[in-house]
XYZ file of C-alpha atoms in Angstrom:
353
model
C 99.998 79.174 95.059
C 98.893 81.253 92.432
C 102.711 82.993 92.072
C 102.370 85.878 89.574
C 104.873 88.682 89.432
C 103.888 92.578 89.214
C 106.274 94.341 87.646
C 106.176 97.941 86.400
C 105.391 97.742 82.964
C 105.865 101.799 82.151
C 103.847 104.641 83.282
C 100.775 106.338 81.169
C 100.720 109.785 80.263
C 98.224 110.603 83.179
C 97.370 114.165 83.559
C 96.758 115.251 86.999
C 94.781 118.278 88.010
C 95.575 120.187 91.103
C 92.894 119.533 94.032
C 91.809 122.886 95.253
C 88.457 121.763 96.104
C 88.757 117.964 97.324
C 84.928 116.332 97.695
C 84.351 115.326 100.938
C 83.295 111.495 101.622
C 80.417 111.418 104.142
C 79.327 107.894 106.463
C 76.675 106.870 104.840
C 74.104 107.820 107.837
C 74.817 111.219 107.433
C 73.612 111.636 103.925
C 69.994 112.469 103.524
C 67.602 110.320 102.126
C 67.627 111.772 98.021
C 71.257 111.444 98.614
C 71.168 107.883 99.785
C 68.614 107.027 97.104
C 71.038 108.619 94.646
C 73.445 106.422 95.252
C 71.136 103.389 95.276
C 69.680 104.452 91.742
C 72.931 104.923 90.209
C 74.604 101.291 91.462
C 71.344 100.000 90.076
C 71.451 101.390 87.097
C 75.268 100.023 86.103
C 73.747 96.660 86.781
C 71.097 97.135 84.280
C 73.688 98.406 81.684
C 75.360 95.765 79.247
C 78.468 94.242 79.573
C 81.570 96.101 77.414
C 83.938 93.955 75.086
C 86.346 96.357 76.585
C 86.865 94.120 79.561
C 89.899 92.277 79.119
C 91.501 89.929 81.912
C 94.932 90.023 82.840
C 95.391 86.936 84.889
C 93.092 84.652 83.894
C 93.322 82.408 87.405
C 92.055 78.958 87.298
C 89.568 79.410 90.285
C 87.273 81.663 88.653
C 84.534 81.345 85.890
C 84.892 82.917 82.675
C 84.030 86.113 81.748
C 80.314 85.860 81.264
C 78.966 87.895 78.075
C 75.278 87.868 78.975
C 76.332 89.870 82.136
C 76.082 93.716 83.140
C 78.634 96.175 83.379
C 78.553 95.926 87.066
C 79.374 92.332 87.079
C 82.391 93.702 84.629
C 83.621 95.876 87.946
C 83.400 93.027 89.522
C 85.145 90.799 87.399
C 88.076 93.028 87.741
C 88.331 91.824 91.495
C 87.683 88.803 90.681
C 90.705 88.500 88.139
C 93.508 90.535 90.218
C 92.533 88.841 93.716
C 95.638 86.905 93.480
C 97.428 90.846 92.718
C 95.643 92.918 94.855
C 94.958 90.707 98.387
C 98.239 90.048 100.328
C 100.317 92.069 98.334
C 101.672 95.744 98.672
C 98.575 96.850 96.325
C 96.109 96.054 98.412
C 95.418 99.368 100.022
C 96.252 101.715 97.064
C 94.839 99.411 94.418
C 91.212 99.296 96.329
C 91.452 102.982 96.920
C 91.860 103.306 92.902
C 89.076 101.002 92.724
C 86.460 102.732 94.800
C 87.382 106.301 93.220
C 87.214 104.139 89.490
C 83.612 102.809 90.377
C 82.245 106.099 92.048
C 83.415 108.014 88.792
C 81.150 105.130 86.584
C 78.605 105.933 88.810
C 78.758 109.748 88.059
C 79.237 108.952 83.921
C 77.229 106.564 83.396
C 74.540 106.586 85.694
C 73.912 110.235 86.712
C 75.580 109.817 90.249
C 75.705 113.565 91.810
C 77.661 112.798 95.062
C 80.606 111.162 96.970
C 81.700 107.188 97.810
C 79.685 106.710 101.181
C 81.563 104.789 103.692
C 80.474 102.621 106.283
C 81.909 103.132 109.664
C 81.554 99.789 111.041
C 83.260 100.829 114.043
C 80.192 102.314 115.159
C 78.566 99.145 114.962
C 80.844 96.711 116.233
C 78.702 96.207 119.014
C 75.776 94.881 117.710
C 76.384 94.749 113.789
C 73.243 92.524 113.218
C 71.405 95.138 114.918
C 72.828 98.305 113.717
C 70.788 100.562 112.066
C 72.253 100.239 108.146
C 70.505 97.096 108.077
C 67.078 98.619 109.346
C 66.368 100.739 106.767
C 64.119 98.500 104.356
C 63.001 101.203 101.719
C 63.080 100.090 98.488
C 64.177 103.400 97.232
C 66.535 104.867 100.043
C 67.634 102.096 102.202
C 70.392 99.303 101.798
C 67.960 96.356 103.153
C 68.319 93.902 105.887
C 69.331 89.913 106.296
C 68.998 87.583 104.410
C 67.794 83.740 105.213
C 69.423 80.732 104.456
C 66.395 79.286 103.909
C 65.982 81.065 100.945
C 69.937 81.409 99.971
C 70.341 84.478 102.304
C 68.908 86.424 99.295
C 68.383 89.820 100.825
C 64.619 90.138 101.226
C 63.941 93.553 101.248
C 65.652 97.266 100.619
C 66.809 98.805 97.200
C 68.737 95.347 96.455
C 65.893 92.808 97.324
C 65.937 92.529 93.947
C 69.684 93.271 92.540
C 70.649 90.121 90.133
C 74.129 89.387 89.656
C 75.977 86.933 87.470
C 79.277 85.451 89.420
C 80.247 83.511 90.018
C 76.761 81.994 88.763
C 73.174 84.232 88.252
C 71.989 85.237 91.867
C 70.333 87.409 93.826
C 72.126 89.668 96.004
C 72.620 87.379 99.515
C 73.862 89.079 103.133
C 74.198 86.318 106.265
C 74.809 87.785 109.262
C 77.880 85.468 110.714
C 79.419 86.145 114.228
C 82.137 83.069 114.063
C 83.686 82.789 110.660
C 86.609 81.103 111.345
C 85.506 77.544 113.395
C 86.972 75.302 111.132
C 90.123 77.065 109.092
C 93.620 76.676 109.077
C 94.416 77.365 112.453
C 98.021 78.029 111.537
C 96.607 81.339 109.735
C 93.649 81.394 111.607
C 95.278 81.407 115.559
C 92.184 82.755 117.290
C 89.233 80.380 115.206
C 86.433 80.345 117.853
C 86.530 84.877 117.970
C 84.016 86.823 117.255
C 84.293 88.667 114.171
C 83.246 91.887 115.372
C 86.110 91.703 117.661
C 88.824 93.308 115.430
C 86.419 96.284 114.374
C 85.843 97.731 117.344
C 86.319 101.855 117.596
C 89.855 100.654 120.092
C 90.917 98.437 117.209
C 90.777 100.953 114.726
C 92.431 103.493 116.972
C 95.380 101.351 117.415
C 95.664 101.206 113.794
C 95.465 104.876 112.999
C 97.745 105.792 115.904
C 100.176 103.251 115.758
C 102.429 101.396 113.231
C 103.988 104.807 112.961
C 106.689 105.125 109.861
C 105.493 101.372 109.554
C 103.300 100.785 106.485
C 104.006 96.434 106.200
C 102.861 96.544 109.972
C 99.592 98.710 109.305
C 98.621 96.878 106.379
C 99.078 93.662 107.985
C 97.349 94.267 111.433
C 94.434 95.583 108.868
C 94.632 92.888 106.165
C 95.747 90.040 108.662
C 93.790 86.721 108.171
C 91.339 88.017 111.508
C 91.534 91.601 110.960
C 89.202 93.906 110.350
C 88.884 93.949 106.668
C 88.560 90.731 106.426
C 86.201 90.205 109.661
C 84.027 92.281 107.811
C 83.842 90.649 104.995
C 83.082 87.477 106.971
C 80.331 88.781 109.059
C 78.007 89.927 106.661
C 78.140 86.796 104.947
C 76.830 85.864 101.756
C 78.109 87.600 98.371
C 80.567 90.089 100.818
C 81.281 86.676 102.458
C 82.912 85.233 99.329
C 80.557 82.136 99.767
C 79.394 80.385 97.021
C 75.065 80.807 95.879
C 72.919 77.788 95.818
C 73.047 78.139 92.022
C 77.035 78.050 91.978
C 78.714 74.939 89.910
C 79.717 72.082 92.461
C 83.748 73.129 91.736
C 82.839 77.310 93.540
C 85.666 78.191 94.952
C 84.111 81.174 97.454
C 86.339 83.853 99.193
C 87.404 87.510 98.142
C 87.047 87.313 94.294
C 83.518 88.192 93.669
C 82.474 90.190 96.961
C 82.336 93.267 95.112
C 79.442 92.008 93.783
C 77.753 93.087 97.275
C 76.833 97.047 97.178
C 77.941 97.106 100.516
C 81.636 96.266 99.424
C 82.330 100.130 98.191
C 80.894 101.240 101.805
C 83.442 98.732 103.146
C 86.386 99.442 100.989
C 85.860 103.547 101.553
C 85.841 102.556 105.353
C 89.035 100.638 104.914
C 90.861 103.692 103.066
C 89.362 106.135 105.576
C 91.082 104.242 108.032
C 94.816 104.161 106.205
C 93.734 108.025 105.262
C 93.307 108.567 108.889
C 96.826 106.497 109.406
C 98.721 108.573 106.650
C 97.861 112.298 108.379
C 98.053 110.901 111.694
C 102.131 111.446 111.572
C 104.137 112.957 109.135
C 106.246 109.840 108.902
C 103.046 107.808 107.611
C 102.731 110.165 104.889
C 103.302 108.955 101.231
C 104.958 105.942 102.413
C 104.591 102.421 100.285
C 106.198 99.259 101.142
C 104.975 95.444 99.398
C 106.017 92.924 97.190
C 104.292 92.133 94.591
C 103.139 87.558 95.012
C 101.178 86.489 97.613
C 103.185 84.024 100.213
C 100.401 83.017 101.645
C 100.654 78.962 101.417
C 101.545 78.823 105.011
C 102.038 80.235 108.220
C 105.941 80.855 108.316
C 106.467 82.105 104.513
C 103.002 84.504 105.485
C 105.082 86.162 108.342
C 108.099 86.783 106.283
C 105.596 88.425 103.573
C 102.697 89.237 104.586
C 102.031 92.292 102.478
C 103.588 89.950 99.193
C 106.859 88.791 98.862
C 109.655 89.996 95.929
C 109.491 91.457 93.067
C 109.100 94.233 95.382
C 106.466 97.012 94.277
C 107.161 100.634 94.139
C 105.401 103.749 93.738
C 105.795 103.738 89.756
C 104.350 99.862 89.968
C 100.902 99.931 87.401
C 97.422 98.689 88.830
C 96.338 96.679 86.271
C 92.180 97.807 85.349
C 91.466 94.604 82.738
C 91.044 97.626 79.867
C 88.128 98.733 82.429
C 89.682 102.089 83.050
C 92.508 103.619 82.507
C 95.650 102.140 84.610
C 97.381 104.475 87.177
C 100.397 104.106 89.035
C 100.560 103.258 93.153
C 101.705 107.014 93.667
C 98.745 108.568 91.689
C 96.635 106.962 94.684
C 99.231 107.830 97.708
C 97.937 111.285 98.387
C 93.720 111.483 98.563
C 94.182 115.154 97.302
C 97.139 115.100 94.561
C 98.151 112.652 91.652
C 94.405 111.566 89.887
C 92.778 111.895 93.546
C 90.352 114.857 95.034
C 88.747 113.864 98.217
C 88.963 113.955 101.987
C 87.136 112.342 104.394
C 84.662 113.894 107.325
């Protein structure tokens, strides 16, 4: 296990504007064709911008490749997720970091590539009964569609839609991949994946979302653990899409490629998936006054075995606080957990429809 502590490194002097007119984040399918095209165009634009020397890895774990200076600015944003993987999954930073990460990504789309909307989300609960046949994967338009499913005979490359030619640098140079995988947990550690034959979509139905939003009153640790658990909604959405979102290594990868969540941000669906994760957290925060503004979690992953995970499912000591700083690997100004605990305060100003 890579045991890294995440101490508060000192607060930055951030100017927090009053949120008087929050942006409204909407589900992808409620956007107009032009709005979808604008988002896709901006995402592709980031992938055409050059690597920035500002990228400065903080962790440098031994399970990822080094920075590829011939990559794109989009690749640099992905690399942040790779580098910080052990600090932002199965620790208290999981929810606040990804909330912040999606916002920083949206800011980059706007500042560098002319995006004029708000981050869309994918309501995967609405598609849980038939993810493969979802309308979101049936739009093959080269300008405004997200494209469909790849085929393993062609390394699961997305065959159509706006991202059929989306090139990525990590873990090796390849084209975006997407591979429907209904039962992704077969063969994995049964002490952590306790129902290995479960269908992944069983964990992100509307009933499961309702359970998260309406349950765990005053229990941040319980809420996060249910969402991020080994067979929970967060991971199951990653895994059912397979390919890059599922963290499977492309055919071009070296033999020592380590799969997992590191390069999952390659897939543009990552941003809509994590906006939905954020929406569920937002809905939970607003469901009961006991949930608003609370935070709890440790800074060190404790996932070596089921026993230690059961004790520290969202991280072991040193414990984090609202003042803990989230690293940005030089890509963006660093923020604290407290800066993003409320979507209409701190550095944020948005709501969900």
